[in-house]
Short mmCIF file of C-alpha atoms in Angstrom, two decimals:
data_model
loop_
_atom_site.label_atom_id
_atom_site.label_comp_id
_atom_site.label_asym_id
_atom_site.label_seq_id
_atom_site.Cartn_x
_atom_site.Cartn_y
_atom_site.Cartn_z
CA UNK A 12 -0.38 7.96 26.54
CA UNK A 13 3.13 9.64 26.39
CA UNK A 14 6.76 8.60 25.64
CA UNK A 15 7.61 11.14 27.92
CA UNK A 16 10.92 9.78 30.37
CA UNK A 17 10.91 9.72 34.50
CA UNK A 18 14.89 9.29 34.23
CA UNK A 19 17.41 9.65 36.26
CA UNK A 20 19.43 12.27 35.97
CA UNK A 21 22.03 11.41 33.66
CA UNK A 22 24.38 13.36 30.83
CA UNK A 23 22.22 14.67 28.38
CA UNK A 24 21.92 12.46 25.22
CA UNK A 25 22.44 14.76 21.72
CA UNK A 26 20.12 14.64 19.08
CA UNK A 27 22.08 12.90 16.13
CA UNK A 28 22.92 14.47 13.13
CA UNK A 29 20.76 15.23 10.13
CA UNK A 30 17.32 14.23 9.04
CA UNK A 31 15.75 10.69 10.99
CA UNK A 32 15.96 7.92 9.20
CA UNK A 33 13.55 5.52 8.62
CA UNK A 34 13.46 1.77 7.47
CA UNK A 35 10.11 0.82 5.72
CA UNK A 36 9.15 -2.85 4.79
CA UNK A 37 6.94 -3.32 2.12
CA UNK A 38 8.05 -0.47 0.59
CA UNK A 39 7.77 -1.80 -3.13
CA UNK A 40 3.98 -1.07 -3.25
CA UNK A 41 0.75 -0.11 -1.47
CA UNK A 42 0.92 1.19 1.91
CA UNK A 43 4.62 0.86 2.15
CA UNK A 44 5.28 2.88 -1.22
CA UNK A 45 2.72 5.58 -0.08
CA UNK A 46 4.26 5.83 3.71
CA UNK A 47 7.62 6.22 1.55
CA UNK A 48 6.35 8.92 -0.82
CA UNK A 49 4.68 11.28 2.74
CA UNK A 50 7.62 11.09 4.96
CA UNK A 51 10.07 12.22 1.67
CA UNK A 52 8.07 15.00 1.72
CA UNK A 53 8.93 15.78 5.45
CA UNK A 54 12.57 15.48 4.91
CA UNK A 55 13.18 11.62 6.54
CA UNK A 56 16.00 9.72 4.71
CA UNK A 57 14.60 6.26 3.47
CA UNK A 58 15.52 2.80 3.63
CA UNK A 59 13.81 0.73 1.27
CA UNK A 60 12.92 -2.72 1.65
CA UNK A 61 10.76 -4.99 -0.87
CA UNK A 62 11.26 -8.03 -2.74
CA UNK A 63 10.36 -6.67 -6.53
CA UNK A 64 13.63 -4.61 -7.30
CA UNK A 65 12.11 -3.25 -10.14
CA UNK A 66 9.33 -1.29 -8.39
CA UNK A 67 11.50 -0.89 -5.38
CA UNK A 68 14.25 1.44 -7.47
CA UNK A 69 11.21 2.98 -9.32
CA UNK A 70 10.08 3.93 -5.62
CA UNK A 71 13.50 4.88 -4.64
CA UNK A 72 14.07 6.99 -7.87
CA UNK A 73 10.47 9.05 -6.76
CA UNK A 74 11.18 9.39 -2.92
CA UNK A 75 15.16 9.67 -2.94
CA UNK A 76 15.28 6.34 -0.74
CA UNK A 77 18.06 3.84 -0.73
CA UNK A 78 16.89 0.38 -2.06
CA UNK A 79 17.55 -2.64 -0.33
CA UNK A 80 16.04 -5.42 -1.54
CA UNK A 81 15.23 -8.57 0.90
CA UNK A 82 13.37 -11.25 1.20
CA UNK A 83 11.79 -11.36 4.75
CA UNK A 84 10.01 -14.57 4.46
CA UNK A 85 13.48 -16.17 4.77
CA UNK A 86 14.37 -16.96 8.76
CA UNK A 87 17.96 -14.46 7.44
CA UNK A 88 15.96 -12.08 5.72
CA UNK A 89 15.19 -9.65 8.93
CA UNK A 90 19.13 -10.21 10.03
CA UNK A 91 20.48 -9.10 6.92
CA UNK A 92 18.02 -6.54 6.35
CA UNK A 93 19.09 -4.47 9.50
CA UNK A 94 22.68 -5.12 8.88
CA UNK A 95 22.44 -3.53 5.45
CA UNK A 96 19.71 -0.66 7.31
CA UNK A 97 22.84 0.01 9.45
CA UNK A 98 25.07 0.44 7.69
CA UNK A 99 23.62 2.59 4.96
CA UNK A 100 21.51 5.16 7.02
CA UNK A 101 23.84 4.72 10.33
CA UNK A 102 21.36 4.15 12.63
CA UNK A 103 17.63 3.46 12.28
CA UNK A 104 15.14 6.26 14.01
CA UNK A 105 11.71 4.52 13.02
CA UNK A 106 11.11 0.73 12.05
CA UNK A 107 7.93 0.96 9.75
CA UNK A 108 6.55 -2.87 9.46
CA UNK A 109 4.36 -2.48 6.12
CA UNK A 110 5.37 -5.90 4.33
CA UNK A 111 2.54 -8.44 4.48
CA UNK A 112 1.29 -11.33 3.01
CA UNK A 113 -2.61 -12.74 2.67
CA UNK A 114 -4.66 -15.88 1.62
CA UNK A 115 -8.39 -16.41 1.18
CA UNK A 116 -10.11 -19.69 1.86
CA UNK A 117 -10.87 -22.29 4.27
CA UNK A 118 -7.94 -23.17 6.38
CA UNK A 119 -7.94 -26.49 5.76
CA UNK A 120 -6.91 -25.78 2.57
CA UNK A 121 -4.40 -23.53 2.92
CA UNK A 122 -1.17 -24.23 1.28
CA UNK A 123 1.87 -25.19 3.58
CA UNK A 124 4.13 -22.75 1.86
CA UNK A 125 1.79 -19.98 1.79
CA UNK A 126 1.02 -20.43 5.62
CA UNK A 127 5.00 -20.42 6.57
CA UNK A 128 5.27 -17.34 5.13
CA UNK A 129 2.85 -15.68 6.45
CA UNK A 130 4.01 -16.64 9.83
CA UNK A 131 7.27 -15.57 8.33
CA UNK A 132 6.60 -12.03 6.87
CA UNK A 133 3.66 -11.29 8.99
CA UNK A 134 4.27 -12.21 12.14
CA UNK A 135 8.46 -13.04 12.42
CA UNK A 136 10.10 -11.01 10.21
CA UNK A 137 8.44 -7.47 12.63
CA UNK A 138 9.67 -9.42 16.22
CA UNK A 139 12.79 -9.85 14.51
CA UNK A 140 13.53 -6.83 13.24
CA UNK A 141 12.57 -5.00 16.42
CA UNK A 142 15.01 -6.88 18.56
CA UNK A 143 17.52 -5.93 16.25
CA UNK A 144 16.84 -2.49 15.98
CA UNK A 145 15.61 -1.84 19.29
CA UNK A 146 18.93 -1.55 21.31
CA UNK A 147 20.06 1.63 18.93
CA UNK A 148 16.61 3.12 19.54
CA UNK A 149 16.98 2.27 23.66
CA UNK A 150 20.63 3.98 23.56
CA UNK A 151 19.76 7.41 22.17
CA UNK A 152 16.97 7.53 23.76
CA UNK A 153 14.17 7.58 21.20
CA UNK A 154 12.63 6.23 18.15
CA UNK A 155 9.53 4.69 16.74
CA UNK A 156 8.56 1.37 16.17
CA UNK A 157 5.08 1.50 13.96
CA UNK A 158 3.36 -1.87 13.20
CA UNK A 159 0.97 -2.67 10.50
CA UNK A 160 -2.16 -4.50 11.90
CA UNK A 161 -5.37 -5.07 10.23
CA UNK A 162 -8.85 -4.92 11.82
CA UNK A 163 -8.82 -8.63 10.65
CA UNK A 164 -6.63 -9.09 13.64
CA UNK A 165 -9.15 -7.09 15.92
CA UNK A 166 -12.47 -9.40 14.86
CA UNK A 167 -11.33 -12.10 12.93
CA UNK A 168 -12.40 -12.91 9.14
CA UNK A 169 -14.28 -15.71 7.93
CA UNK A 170 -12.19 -17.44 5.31
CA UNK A 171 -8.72 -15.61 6.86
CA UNK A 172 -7.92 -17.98 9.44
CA UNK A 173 -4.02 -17.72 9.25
CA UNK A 174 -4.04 -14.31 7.80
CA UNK A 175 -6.00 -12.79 11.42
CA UNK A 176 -4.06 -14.79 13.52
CA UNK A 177 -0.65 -13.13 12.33
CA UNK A 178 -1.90 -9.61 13.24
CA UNK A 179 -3.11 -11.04 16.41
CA UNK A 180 0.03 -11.53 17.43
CA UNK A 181 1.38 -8.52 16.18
CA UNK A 182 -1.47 -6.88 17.78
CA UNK A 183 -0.34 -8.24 21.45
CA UNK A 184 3.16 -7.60 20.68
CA UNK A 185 2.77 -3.76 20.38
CA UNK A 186 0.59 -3.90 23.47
CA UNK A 187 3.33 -5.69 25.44
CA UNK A 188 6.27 -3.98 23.90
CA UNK A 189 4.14 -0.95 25.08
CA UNK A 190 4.41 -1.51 28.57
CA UNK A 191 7.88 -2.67 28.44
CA UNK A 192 9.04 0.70 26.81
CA UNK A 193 6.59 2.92 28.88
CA UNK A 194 9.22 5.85 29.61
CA UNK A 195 12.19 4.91 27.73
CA UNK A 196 11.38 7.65 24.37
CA UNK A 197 10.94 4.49 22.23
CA UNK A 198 7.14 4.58 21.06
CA UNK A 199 5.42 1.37 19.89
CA UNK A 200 2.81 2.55 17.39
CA UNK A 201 -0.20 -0.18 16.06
CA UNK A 202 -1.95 0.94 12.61
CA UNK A 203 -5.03 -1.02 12.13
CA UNK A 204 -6.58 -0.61 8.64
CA UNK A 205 -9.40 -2.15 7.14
CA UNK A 206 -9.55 -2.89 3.27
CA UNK A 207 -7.37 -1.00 1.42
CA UNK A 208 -7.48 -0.43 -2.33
CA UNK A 209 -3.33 -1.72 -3.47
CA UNK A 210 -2.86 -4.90 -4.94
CA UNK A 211 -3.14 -6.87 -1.49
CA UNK A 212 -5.85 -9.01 -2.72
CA UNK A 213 -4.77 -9.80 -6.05
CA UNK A 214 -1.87 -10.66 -4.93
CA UNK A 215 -3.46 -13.17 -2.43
CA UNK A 216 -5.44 -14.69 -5.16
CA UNK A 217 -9.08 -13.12 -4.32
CA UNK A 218 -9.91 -9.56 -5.00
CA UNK A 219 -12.09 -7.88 -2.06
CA UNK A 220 -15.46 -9.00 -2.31
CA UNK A 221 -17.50 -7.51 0.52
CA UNK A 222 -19.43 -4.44 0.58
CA UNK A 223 -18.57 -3.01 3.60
CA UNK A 224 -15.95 -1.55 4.75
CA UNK A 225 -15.71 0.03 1.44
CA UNK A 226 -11.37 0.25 0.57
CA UNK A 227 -9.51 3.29 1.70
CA UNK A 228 -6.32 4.48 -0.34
CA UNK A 229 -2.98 3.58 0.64
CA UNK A 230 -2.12 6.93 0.96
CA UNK A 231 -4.68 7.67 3.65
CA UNK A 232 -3.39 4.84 5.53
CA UNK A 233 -0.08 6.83 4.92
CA UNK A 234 -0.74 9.88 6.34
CA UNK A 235 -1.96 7.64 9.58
CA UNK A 236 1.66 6.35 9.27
CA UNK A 237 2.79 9.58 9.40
CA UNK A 238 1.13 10.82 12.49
CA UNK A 239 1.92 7.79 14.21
CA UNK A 240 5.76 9.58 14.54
CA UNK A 241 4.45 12.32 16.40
CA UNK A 242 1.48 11.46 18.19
CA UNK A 243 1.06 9.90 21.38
CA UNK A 244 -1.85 7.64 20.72
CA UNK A 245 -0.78 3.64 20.81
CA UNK A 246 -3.49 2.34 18.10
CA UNK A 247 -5.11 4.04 15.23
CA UNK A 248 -8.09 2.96 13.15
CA UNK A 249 -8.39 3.22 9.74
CA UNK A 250 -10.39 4.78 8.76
CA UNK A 251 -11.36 6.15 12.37
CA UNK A 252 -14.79 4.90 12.76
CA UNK A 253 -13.70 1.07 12.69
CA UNK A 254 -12.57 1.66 16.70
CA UNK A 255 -16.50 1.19 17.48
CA UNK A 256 -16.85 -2.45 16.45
CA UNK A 257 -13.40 -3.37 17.75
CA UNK A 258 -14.73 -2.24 21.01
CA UNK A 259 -17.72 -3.56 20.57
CA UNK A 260 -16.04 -7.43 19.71
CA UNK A 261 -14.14 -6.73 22.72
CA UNK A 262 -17.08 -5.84 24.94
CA UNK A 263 -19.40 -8.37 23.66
CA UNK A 264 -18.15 -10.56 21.22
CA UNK A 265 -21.46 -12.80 21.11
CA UNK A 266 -23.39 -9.43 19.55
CA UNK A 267 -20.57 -8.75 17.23
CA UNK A 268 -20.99 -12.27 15.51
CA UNK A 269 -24.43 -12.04 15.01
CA UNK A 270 -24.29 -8.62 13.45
CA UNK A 271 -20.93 -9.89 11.28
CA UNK A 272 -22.99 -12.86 10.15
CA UNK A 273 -26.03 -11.02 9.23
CA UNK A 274 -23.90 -7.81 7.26
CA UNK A 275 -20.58 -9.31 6.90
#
């Protein structure tokens, strides 16, 4: 698949200025800390979002990235977030989604507050974002917007109810943002890890417990992150091999829950 343009012929749109900037959510830790430390090395300028202001500066301080700390389970928090993105970098050339939230256990015990903000930070606070960012993107002419999934999104997880259903719909948002940009230079990239060793799970309040998929670094996902700003592929896997049972959920789920039930 290609970002490639069928436009009409119109005055040629310059490249802006100096090194792309992106915006990166999550970036205080984990995948978002690791995406931040790879594209410093390529020369992007950073914007720096987290909520622990402490680790955010200490990942500012490594990368060179400005710091601006928001809380994005907070209906504002997306709004003021891209004002602020604006104004410091100018102009936003890739949206990097990273910030997420988790919870283990049955869903009929999950905790109010905990479920609003996953909906929130999962699932909101990306759609948000995106429509404010987007028309900048749409104007020049190109730009990335790269989504953090999760193969629990793909399948589904026993005991991760609310968590799967958040990247669900993140999942179907990149594939429908994908047609609607379809020749406008503005990619839609979905990353779709499985476990990954940061402190995810901890934070969540269960540390991973199943045998298989066995945790990939963040900075592996990172470097999938990173290719996601050149390459013209839609959805990666992480690691690769996890594409096979996503297709094979999709082309017969009834198989793929017997064979989760039995080695999940």
């Amino acid at each position: 698949m290609t970002d490639v343009a069928h436009r009409p012929s119109r005055q040629p749109r310059l490249r802006p200025a100096g090194p792309p900037v992106a915006l990166i959510t999550g970036a205080s830790s984990g995948i978002g800390a690791a995406t931040a430390a790879r594209l410093a090395t390529a020369g992007w300028r950073l914007l720096l979002s987290g909520t622990d202001r402490t680790r955010l500066d200490d990942v500012a301080g490594r990368t060179g990235g400005r710091p601006l700390p928001e809380d994005l389970a907070k209906p504002d928090g997306p709004q003021r977030l891209a004002e602020a993105a604006l104004a410091a970098g100018g102009r936003v050339d890739a949206l990097i989604a990273g910030a997420g939230l988790g919870w283990r256990g049955a869903y009929a015990e999950t905790p109010t507050d905990t479920l609003d903000k996953m909906l929130e930070v999962n699932l909101a606070a990306p759609l948000r974002l995106t429509r404010l960012l987007l028309p900048g993107m749409l104007e020049r002419g190109r730009g990335r917007i790269v989504l953090l999934g999760s193969m629990a999104g793909q399948v589904g997880v026993r005991d991760e109810a609310a968590y799967a259903a958040t990247k669900a719909g993140l999942a179907m948002f990149a594939e429908s943002l994908w047609y609607e940009l379809r020749g406008t230079g503005v990619g839609v990239r979905l990353v779709l890890p499985g476990a990954v060793d940061t402190p995810f799970f901890a934070r969540r309040g269960m540390d991973y417990q199943r045998q298989r998929p066995r945790p990939v670094t963040a900075e592996r996902v990172a470097d999938t992150v990173f290719a996601t700003l050149t390459t013209p592929q839609d959805r990666l896997f992480v690691p690769h091999w996890l594409g096979f049972p996503a297709r094979i959920h999709g082309a017969a789920p009834g198989v793929f829950r017997r064979m989760a039930s039995r080695f999940g």
